[in-house]
Coordinates of C-alpha atoms in Angstrom, one line a residue:
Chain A
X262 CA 125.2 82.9 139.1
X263 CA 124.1 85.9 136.7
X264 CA 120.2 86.1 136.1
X265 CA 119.6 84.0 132.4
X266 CA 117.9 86.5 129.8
X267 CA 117.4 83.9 126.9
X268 CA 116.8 80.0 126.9
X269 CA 115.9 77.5 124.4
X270 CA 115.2 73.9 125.5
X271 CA 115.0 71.0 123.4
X272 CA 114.7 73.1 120.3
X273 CA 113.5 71.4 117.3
X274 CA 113.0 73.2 114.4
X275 CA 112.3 72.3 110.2
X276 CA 111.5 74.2 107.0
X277 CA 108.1 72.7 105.6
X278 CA 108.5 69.3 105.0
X279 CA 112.5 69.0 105.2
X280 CA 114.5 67.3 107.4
X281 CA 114.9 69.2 110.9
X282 CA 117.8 71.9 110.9
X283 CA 117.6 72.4 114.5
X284 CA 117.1 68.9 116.5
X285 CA 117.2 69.8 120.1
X286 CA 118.7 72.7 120.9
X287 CA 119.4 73.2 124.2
X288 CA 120.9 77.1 124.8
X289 CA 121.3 79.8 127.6
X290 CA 122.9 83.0 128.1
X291 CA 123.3 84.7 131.0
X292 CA 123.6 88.8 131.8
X293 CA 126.9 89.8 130.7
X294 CA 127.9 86.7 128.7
X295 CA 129.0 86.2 125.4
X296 CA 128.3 83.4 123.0
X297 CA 129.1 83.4 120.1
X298 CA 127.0 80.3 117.9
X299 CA 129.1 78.7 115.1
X300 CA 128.7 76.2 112.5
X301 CA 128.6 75.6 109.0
X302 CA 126.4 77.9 106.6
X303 CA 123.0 76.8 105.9
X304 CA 122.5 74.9 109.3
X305 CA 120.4 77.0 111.1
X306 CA 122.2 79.5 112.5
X307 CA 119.8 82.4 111.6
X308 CA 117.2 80.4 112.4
X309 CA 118.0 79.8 115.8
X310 CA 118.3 83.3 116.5
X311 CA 114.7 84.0 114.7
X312 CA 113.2 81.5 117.2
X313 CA 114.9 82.7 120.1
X314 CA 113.0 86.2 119.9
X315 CA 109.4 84.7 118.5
X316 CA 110.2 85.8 115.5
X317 CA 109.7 82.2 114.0
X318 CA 107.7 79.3 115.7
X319 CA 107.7 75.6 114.6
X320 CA 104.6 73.9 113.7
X321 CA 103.5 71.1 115.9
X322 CA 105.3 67.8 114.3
X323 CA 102.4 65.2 113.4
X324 CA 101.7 63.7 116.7
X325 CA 100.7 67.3 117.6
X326 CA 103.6 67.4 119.8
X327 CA 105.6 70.9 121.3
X328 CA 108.9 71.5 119.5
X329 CA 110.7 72.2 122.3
X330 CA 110.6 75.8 124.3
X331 CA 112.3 79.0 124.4
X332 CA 112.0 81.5 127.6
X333 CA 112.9 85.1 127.3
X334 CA 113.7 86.8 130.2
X335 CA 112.3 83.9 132.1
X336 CA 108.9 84.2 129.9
X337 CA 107.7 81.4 127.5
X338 CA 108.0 82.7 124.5
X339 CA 105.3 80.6 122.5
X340 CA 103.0 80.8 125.8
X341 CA 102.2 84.4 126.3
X342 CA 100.6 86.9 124.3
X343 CA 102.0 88.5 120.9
X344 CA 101.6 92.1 123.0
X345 CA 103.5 90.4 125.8
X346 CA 106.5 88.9 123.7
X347 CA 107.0 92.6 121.7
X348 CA 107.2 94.1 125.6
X349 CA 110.1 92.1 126.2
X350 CA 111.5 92.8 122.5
X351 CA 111.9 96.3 124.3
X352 CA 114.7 95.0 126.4
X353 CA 116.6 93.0 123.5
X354 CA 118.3 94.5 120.4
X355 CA 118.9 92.6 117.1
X356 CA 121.1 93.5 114.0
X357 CA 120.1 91.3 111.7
X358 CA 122.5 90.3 108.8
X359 CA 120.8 92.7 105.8
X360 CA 120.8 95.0 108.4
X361 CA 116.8 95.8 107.8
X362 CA 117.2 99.4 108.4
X363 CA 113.9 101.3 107.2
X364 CA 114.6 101.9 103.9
X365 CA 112.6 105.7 103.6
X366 CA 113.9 106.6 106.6
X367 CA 117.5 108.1 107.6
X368 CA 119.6 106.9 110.0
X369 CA 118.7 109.3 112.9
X370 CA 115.1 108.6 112.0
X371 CA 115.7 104.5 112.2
X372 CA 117.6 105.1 115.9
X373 CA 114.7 106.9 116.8
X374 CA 112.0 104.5 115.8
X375 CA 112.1 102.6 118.9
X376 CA 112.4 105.6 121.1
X377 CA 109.5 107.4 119.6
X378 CA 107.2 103.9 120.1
X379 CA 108.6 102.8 123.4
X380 CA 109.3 106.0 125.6
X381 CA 108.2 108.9 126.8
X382 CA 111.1 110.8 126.0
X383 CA 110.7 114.7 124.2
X384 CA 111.8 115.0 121.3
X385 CA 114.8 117.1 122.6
X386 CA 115.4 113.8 124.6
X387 CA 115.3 111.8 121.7
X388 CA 117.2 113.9 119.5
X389 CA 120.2 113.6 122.0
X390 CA 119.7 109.7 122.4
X391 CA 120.1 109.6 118.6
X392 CA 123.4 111.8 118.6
X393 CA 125.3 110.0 121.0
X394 CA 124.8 106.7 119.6
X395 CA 125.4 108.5 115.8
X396 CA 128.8 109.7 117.4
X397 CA 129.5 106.1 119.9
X398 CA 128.8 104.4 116.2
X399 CA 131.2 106.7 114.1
X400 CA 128.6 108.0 111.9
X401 CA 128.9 111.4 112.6
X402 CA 128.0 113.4 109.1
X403 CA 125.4 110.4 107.9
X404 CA 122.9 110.5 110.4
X405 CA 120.4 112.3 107.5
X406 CA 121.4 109.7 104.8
X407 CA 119.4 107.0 103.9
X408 CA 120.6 103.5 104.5
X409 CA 120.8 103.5 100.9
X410 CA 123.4 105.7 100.5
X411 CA 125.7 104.5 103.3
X412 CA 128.6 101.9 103.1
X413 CA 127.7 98.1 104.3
X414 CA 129.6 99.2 106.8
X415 CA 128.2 102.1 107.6
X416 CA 124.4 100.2 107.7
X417 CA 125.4 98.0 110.2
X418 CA 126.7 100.7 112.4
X419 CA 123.4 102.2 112.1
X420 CA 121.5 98.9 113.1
X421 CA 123.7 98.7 115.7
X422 CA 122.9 102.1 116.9
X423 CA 119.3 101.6 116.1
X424 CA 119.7 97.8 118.4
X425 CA 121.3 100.1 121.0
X426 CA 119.3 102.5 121.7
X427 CA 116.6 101.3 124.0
X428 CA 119.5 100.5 126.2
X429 CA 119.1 96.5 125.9
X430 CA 119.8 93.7 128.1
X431 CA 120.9 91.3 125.3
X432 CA 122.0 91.8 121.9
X433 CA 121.4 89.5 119.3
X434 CA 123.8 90.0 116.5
X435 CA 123.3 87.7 113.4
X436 CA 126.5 87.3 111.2
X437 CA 127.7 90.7 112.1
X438 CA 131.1 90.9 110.3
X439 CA 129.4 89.1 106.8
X440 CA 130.5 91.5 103.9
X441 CA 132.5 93.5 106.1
X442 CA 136.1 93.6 104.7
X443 CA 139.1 93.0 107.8
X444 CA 139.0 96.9 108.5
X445 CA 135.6 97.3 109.0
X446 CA 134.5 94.2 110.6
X447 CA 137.9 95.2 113.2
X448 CA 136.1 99.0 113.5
X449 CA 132.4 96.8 114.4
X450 CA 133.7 94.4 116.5
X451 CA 135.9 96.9 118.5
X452 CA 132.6 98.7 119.1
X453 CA 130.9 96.0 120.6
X454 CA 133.5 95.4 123.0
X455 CA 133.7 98.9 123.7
X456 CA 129.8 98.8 124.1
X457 CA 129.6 96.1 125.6
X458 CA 132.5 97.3 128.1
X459 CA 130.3 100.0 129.0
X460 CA 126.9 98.8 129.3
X461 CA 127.8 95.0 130.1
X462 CA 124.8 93.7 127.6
X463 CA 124.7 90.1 126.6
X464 CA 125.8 89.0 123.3
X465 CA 124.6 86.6 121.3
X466 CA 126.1 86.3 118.4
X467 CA 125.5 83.7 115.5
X468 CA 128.7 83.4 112.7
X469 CA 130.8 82.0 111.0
X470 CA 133.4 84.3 111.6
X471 CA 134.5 81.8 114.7
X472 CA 137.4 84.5 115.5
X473 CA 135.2 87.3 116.0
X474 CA 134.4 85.7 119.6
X475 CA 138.2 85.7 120.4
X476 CA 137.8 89.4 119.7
X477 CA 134.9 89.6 122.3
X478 CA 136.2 87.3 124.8
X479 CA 133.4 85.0 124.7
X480 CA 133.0 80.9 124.5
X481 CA 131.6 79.3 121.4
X482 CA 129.0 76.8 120.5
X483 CA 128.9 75.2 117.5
X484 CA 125.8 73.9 115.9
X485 CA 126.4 70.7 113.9
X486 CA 123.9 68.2 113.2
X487 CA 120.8 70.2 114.5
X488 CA 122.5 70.3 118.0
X489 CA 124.3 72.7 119.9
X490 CA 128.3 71.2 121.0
X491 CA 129.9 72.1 124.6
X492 CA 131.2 75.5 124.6
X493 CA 134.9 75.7 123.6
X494 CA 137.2 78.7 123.0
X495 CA 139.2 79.4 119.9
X496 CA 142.0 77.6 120.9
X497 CA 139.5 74.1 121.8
X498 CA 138.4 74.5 118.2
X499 CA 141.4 74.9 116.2
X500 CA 143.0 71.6 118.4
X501 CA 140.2 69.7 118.5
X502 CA 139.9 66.3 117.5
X503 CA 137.0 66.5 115.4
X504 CA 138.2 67.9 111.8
X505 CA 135.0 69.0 111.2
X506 CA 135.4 71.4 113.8
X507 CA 139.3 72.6 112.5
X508 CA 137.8 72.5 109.3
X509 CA 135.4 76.1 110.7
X510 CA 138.9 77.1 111.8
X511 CA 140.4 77.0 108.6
X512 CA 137.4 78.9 107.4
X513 CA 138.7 81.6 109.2
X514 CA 141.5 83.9 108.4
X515 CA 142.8 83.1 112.9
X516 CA 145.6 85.9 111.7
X517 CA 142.9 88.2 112.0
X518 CA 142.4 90.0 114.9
X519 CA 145.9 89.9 116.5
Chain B
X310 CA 97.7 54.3 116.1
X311 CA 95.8 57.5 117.3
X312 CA 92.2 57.5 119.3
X313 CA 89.3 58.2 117.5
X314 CA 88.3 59.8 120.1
X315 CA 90.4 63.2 118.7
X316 CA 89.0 63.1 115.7
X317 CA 86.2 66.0 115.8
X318 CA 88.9 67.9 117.7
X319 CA 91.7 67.0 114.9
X320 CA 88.9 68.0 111.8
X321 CA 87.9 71.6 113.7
X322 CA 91.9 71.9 114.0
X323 CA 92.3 71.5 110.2
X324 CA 89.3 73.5 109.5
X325 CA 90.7 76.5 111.4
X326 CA 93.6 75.9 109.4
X327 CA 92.8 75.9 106.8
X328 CA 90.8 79.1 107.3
X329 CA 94.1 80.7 108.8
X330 CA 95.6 80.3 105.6
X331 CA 93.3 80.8 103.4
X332 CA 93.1 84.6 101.6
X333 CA 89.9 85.3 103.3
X334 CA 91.2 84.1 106.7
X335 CA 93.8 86.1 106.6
X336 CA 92.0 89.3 105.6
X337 CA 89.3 89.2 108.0
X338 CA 92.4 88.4 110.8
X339 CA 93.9 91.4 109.5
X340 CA 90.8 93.4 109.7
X341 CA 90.3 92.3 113.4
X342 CA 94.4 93.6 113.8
X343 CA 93.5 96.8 112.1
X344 CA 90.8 98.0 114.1
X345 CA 92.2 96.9 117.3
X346 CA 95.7 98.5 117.3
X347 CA 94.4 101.8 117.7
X348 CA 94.1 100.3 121.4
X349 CA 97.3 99.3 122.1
X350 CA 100.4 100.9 122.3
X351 CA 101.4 103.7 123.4
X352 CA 99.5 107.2 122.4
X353 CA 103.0 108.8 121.8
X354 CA 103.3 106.6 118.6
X355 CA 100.1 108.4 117.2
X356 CA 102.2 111.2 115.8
X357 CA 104.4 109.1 113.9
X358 CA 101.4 107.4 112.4
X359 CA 99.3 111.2 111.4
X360 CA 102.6 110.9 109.6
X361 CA 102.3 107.6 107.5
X362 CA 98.2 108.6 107.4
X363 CA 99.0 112.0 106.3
X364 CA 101.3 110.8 103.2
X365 CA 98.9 108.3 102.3
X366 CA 96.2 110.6 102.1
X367 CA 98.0 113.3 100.0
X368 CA 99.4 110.3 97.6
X369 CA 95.8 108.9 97.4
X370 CA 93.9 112.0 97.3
X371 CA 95.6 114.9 96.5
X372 CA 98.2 113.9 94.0
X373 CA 95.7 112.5 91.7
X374 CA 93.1 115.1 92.3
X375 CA 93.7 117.1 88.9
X376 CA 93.2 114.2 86.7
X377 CA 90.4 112.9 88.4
X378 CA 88.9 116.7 88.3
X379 CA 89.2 116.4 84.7
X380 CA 88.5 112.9 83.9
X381 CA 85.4 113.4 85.9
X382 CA 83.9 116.4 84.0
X383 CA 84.4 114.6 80.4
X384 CA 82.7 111.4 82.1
X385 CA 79.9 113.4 83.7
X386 CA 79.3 115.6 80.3
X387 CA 79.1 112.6 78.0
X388 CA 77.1 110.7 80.7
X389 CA 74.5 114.1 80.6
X390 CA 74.7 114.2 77.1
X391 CA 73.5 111.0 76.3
X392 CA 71.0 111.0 78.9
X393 CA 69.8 114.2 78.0
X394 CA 69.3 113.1 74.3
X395 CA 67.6 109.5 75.2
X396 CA 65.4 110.7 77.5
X397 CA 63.4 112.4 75.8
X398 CA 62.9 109.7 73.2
X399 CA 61.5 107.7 75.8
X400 CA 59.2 110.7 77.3
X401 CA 61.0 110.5 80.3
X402 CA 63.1 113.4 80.0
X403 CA 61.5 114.5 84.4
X404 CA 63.7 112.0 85.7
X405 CA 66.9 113.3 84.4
X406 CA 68.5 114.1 87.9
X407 CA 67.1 111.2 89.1
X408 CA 69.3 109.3 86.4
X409 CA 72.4 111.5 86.9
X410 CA 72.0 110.6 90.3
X411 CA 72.1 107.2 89.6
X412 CA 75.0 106.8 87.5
X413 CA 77.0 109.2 88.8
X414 CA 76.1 109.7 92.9
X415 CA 75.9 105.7 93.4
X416 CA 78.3 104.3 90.6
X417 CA 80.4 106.1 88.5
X418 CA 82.2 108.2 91.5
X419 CA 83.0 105.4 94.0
X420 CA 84.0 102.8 91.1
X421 CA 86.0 104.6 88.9
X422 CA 87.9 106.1 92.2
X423 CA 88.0 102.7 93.5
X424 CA 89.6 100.9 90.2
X425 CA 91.7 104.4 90.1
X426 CA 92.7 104.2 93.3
X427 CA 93.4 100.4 93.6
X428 CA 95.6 100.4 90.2
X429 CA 97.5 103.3 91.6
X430 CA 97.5 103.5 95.5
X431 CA 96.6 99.9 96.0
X432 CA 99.7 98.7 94.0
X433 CA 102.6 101.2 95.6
X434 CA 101.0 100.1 98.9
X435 CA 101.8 96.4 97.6
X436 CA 105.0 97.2 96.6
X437 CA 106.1 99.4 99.3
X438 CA 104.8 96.5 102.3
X439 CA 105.8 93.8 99.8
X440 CA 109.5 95.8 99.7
X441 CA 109.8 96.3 103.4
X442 CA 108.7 92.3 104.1
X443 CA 111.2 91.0 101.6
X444 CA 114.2 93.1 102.7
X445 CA 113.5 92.0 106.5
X446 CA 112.4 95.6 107.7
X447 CA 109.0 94.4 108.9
X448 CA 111.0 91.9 111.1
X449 CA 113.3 94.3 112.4
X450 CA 109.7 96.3 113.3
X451 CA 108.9 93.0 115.5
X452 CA 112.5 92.6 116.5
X453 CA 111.8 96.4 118.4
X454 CA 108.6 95.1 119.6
X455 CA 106.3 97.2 117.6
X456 CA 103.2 96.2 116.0
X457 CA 103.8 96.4 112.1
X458 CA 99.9 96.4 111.7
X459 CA 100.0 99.8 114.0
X460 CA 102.8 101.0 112.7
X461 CA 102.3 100.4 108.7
X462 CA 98.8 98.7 107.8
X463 CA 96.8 101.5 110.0
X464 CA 97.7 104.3 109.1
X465 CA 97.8 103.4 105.2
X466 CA 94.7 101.9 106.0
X467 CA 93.0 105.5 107.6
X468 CA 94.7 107.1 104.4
X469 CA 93.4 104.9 101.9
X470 CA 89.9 105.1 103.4
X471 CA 89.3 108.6 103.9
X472 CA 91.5 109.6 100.8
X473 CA 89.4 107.6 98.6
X474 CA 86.4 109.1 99.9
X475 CA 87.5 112.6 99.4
X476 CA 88.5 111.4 96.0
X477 CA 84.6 110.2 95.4
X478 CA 83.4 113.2 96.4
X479 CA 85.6 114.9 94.5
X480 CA 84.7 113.0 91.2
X481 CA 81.2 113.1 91.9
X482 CA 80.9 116.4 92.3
X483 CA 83.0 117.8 89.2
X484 CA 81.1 114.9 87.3
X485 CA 77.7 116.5 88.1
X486 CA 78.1 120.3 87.9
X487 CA 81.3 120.5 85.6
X488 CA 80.2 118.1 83.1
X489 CA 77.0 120.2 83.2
X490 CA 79.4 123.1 81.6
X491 CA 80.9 120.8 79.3
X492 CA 77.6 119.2 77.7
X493 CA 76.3 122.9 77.3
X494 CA 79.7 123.1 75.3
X495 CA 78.7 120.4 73.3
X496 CA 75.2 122.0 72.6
X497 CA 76.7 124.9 71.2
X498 CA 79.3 123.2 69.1
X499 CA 76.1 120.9 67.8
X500 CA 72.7 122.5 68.1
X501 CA 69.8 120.5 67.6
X502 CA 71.2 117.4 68.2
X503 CA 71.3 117.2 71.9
X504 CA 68.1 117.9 74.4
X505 CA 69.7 119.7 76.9
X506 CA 67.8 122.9 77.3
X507 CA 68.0 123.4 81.0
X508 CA 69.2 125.5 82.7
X509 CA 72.3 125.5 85.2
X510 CA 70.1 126.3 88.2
X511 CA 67.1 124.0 87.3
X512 CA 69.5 121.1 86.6
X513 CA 71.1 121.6 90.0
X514 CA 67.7 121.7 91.4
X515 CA 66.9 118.4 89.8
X516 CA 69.5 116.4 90.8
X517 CA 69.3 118.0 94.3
X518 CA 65.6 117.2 94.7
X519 CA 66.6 113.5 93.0
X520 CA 69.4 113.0 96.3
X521 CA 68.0 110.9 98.7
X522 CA 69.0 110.0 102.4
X523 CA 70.3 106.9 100.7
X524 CA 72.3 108.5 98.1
X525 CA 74.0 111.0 101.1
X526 CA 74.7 107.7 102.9
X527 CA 76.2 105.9 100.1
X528 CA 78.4 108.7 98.6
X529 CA 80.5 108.7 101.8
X530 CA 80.1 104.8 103.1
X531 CA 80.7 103.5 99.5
X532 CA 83.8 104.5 98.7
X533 CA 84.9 104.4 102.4
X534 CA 84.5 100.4 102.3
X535 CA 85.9 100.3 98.7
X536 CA 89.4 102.5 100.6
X537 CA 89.0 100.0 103.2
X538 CA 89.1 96.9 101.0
X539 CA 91.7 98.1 98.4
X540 CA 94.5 99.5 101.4
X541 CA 93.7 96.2 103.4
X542 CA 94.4 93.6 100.2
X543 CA 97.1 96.1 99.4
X544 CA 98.5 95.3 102.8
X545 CA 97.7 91.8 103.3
X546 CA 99.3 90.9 99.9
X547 CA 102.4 92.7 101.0
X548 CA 102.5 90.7 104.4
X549 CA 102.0 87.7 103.0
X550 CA 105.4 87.4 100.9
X551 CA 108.3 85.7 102.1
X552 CA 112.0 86.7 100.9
X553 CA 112.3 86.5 97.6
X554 CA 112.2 90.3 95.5
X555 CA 110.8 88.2 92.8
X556 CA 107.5 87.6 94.9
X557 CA 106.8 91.6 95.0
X558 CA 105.7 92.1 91.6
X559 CA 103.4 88.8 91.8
X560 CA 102.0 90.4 94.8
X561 CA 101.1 93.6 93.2
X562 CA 100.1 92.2 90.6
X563 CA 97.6 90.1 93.2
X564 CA 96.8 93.2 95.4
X565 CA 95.0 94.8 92.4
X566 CA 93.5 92.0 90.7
X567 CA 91.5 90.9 94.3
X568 CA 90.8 94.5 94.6
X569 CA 89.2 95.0 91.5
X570 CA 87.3 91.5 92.0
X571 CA 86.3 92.5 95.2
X572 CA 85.1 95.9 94.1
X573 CA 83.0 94.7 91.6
X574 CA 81.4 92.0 93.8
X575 CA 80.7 95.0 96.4
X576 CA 79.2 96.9 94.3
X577 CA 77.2 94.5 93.3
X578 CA 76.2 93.8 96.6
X579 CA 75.4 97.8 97.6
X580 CA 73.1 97.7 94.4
X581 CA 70.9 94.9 95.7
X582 CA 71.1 96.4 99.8
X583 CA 70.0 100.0 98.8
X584 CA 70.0 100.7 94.8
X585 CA 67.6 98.4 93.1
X586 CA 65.0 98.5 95.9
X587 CA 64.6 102.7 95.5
X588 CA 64.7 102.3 91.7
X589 CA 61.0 100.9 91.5
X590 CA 59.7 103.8 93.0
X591 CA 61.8 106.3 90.7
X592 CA 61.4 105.3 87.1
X593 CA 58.2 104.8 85.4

């Protein structure tokens, strides 16, 4: 069995003093999977995918107690140093759902943030890093724009050039196809799979675009109740007996995509 | 029910807390980031932050250099101008340099750079972290494994600093010697009514002889803390907002109103370290 690059284990998670949105959470994702997380808006989706990097942390309940632990790469997360967690960062890529490009700097500029921090590449290397994933991403002609200026499509092409670059392990994508219209969440999510094709990264994916994972060919999990259900396919989903869980089908537009 | 035997443990716990979260906490935590990210990371990265250091100094410094320039010669002529007619009512017309000195070298040029330079750089530094927190972009810096303290708070930090300092200098200096020009204007627009009747090269002699070790100390270290204070309360109050755009103007708004506060209670402190001490032996 393939190596696992990201685990959470009894996962509990809550927003000051509300009720817990994640209660338990067990998750892992092996090399070359992909797992797509599911569930209704609101419930913690995002969230999980925050925690699963460090980049949230829950507070100790009253009792003091650990809420739960997440491993990256094999690493506890909430265990090791801040320097040591933004090391393994290096080996992860994450398009987050505003996209979060740097907002005063273009696009070939935001690709080559992490290159210019995190290698020892030349400049000339860099420059050519940045232009193949400009032309793997279709944005050939807007690498000088600012985010600004480019189509929500177009911005999350660029984060995902930007998540791409360093060559990842494991991509974390969070909603990806939100705001996209059919055409251009089709044009992302071919990309993936032709990235993904090519460089056999992980993907985890949070949405609630449950079709987007028959796209990728990967299993889904959905989140309900602050806990993470068996992983199904498309097919599981739309049958299953819970209507709850045809209701996310029906969500979705399952013409899409065919 | 829980052991008793916790509780010291439990009350240092919510101390430290409480300490973490508090304003103070978090700016001396942010100090301690500051200074210690030069250290890590890689020495690549220092290039793109001469970059960020290098536009923070220019819009800190150099943009606002003209109107300082002249802001500083009307403040320095009135200031000589008064002086220069009160003194002499009170027979103490000698310790003129020692007085321009005073109000000029050791107050006027770091706090009126300071307030200048916190309303001005201090807020767009607010804004521009406060901008970058609320649209996600300082996570996506953590999401890439960089250091958003080494990549945004020091070198707007080093820009700040030194760019206020050159800014100090900058006023003291026109201040001095160009309001110097200007109050001889005003002696020939109203003769008689002002004492000035010395000379360019005396004056500069006076308020040469006036400069102690102190003062040549202070004109740099000064306004190097007040840079210090405003870019980190610029930065901190940037960093601590969460995700709404409405929180950014509260934060500027925060950012300058601490600075200002904390300017003030600085300088109060550099006047009782090194000012009021050397007065006693300098005025009659």
């Amino acid at each position: 069995m393939s190596e696992v690059l990201s685990e959470a284990c009894g996962l509990r998670f809550s927003y000051a003093e509300g009720l817990p949105i994640l209660d338990g959470v067990d998750l892992e994702i092996r090399r070359g999977e992909v797992l797509l997380v599911g569930g209704e808006s609101g419930k913690g989706k995002s969230t999980l995918l925050r925690l699963l990097l460090g980049l949230e942390k829950p507070l100790p309940d009253m009792t003091g107690s650990c809420c739960g632990q997440v491993f990256l790469f094999g690493e506890d997360c909430w265990d090791v140093p801040v320097s040591r967690v933004r090391e393994l960062r290096q080996r992860t890529g994450f398009v987050f759902q505003g996209n979060a490009l740097i907002s005063h700097l273009s696009v070939a500029e935001n690709i080559a943030v992490p290159l210019h921090y995190h290698t020892k590449q030349t400049d000339r290397e860099i420059d050519e890093t940045v232009h193949r994933w400009v032309d793997n991403l279709l944005l050939t002609g807007h690498e000088h724009k600012r985010p600004a200026h480019l189509s929500l499509g177009m911005q999350r092409r660029a984060a995902m050039a930007r998540a791409m670059a360093m060559n990842p392990e494991i991509l974390f994508l969070d909603e990806p196809t939100a705001g996209l219209d059919v055409k251009n969440s089709e044009i992302f999510l071919s990309l993936v799979g032709n990235l993904r094709a090519l460089s056999n990264v992980a993907i985890l994916m949070v949405s609630h675009d449950l079709a987007s994972a028959r796209f990728l060919d990967g299993k889904i999990q959905l989140l309900m109740d602050g806990v993470l259900r068996e992983p199904k396919t498309y097919g599981d989903i739309s049958d299953s007996d819970d209507p709850r869980e045809r209701e996310l089908v029906r969500d979705d537009d399952d013409t899409r995509f065919e | 029910m829980r052991s008793r035997a916790g509780l010291p443990a439990r009350i240092l716990e919510w101390i430290g807390g409480a300490w973490s979260a508090s304003l103070p906490g978090q700016a001396v935590s942010l100090t301690w980031r500051v200074a210690a990210s030069p250290f890590r990371g890689r020495r690549s990265t220092l290039r793109q932050i001469l970059d960020v250091f290098l536009q923070q100094t220019y819009f800190t410094a150099v943009e606002p250099a003209p109107i300082v320039f002249f802001l500083a010669v009307l403040i320095g002529g009135v200031t000589l101008v008064e002086f220069t007619t009160l003194l002499p009512r009170l027979g103490t017309s000698n310790v003129l340099g020692e007085v321009m000195v005073l109000a000029i070298v050791r107050e006027l040029g770091p706090l009126f750079t300071a307030f200048l330079v916190a309303g001005r750089s201090g807020s767009a530094l607010a804004t521009y972290i406060g901008n970058m927190k609320v649209a996600g972009e300082v996570d996506s810096l953590e999401a890439m494994g960089i250091d958003p303290v080494r990549f945004l708070v020091l070198p707007a930090v080093l820009g700040c600093t030194i760019g206020l300092t050159c800014l100090s200098l900058l006023f003291t200096a026109a201040a001095l010697f160009g309001g110097f020009f200007l109050a001889q204007g005003l002696v020939v627009l109203f003769p008689g009514s002002l004492g000035l009747e010395t000379g360019f090269l005396e004056y500069v002699g006076r308020v040469s002889s006036a400069l102690g070790a102190t003062d040549l100390v202070l004109i740099v270290f000064k306004p190097a803390v007040f840079g210090l204070v405003v870019a980190l309360l610029a930065c901190l109050a940037g960093l601590r907002l969460e995700k709404s755009p409405h929180e950014v103007p509260q934060g500027t708004r925060s950012a300058v109103v601490q600075s200002f506060v904390s300017i003030v209670i600085l300088d109060g402190i550099f006047a009782t370290m090194f000012v009021i001490p050397g007065l006693a032996g300098v005025l009659p």
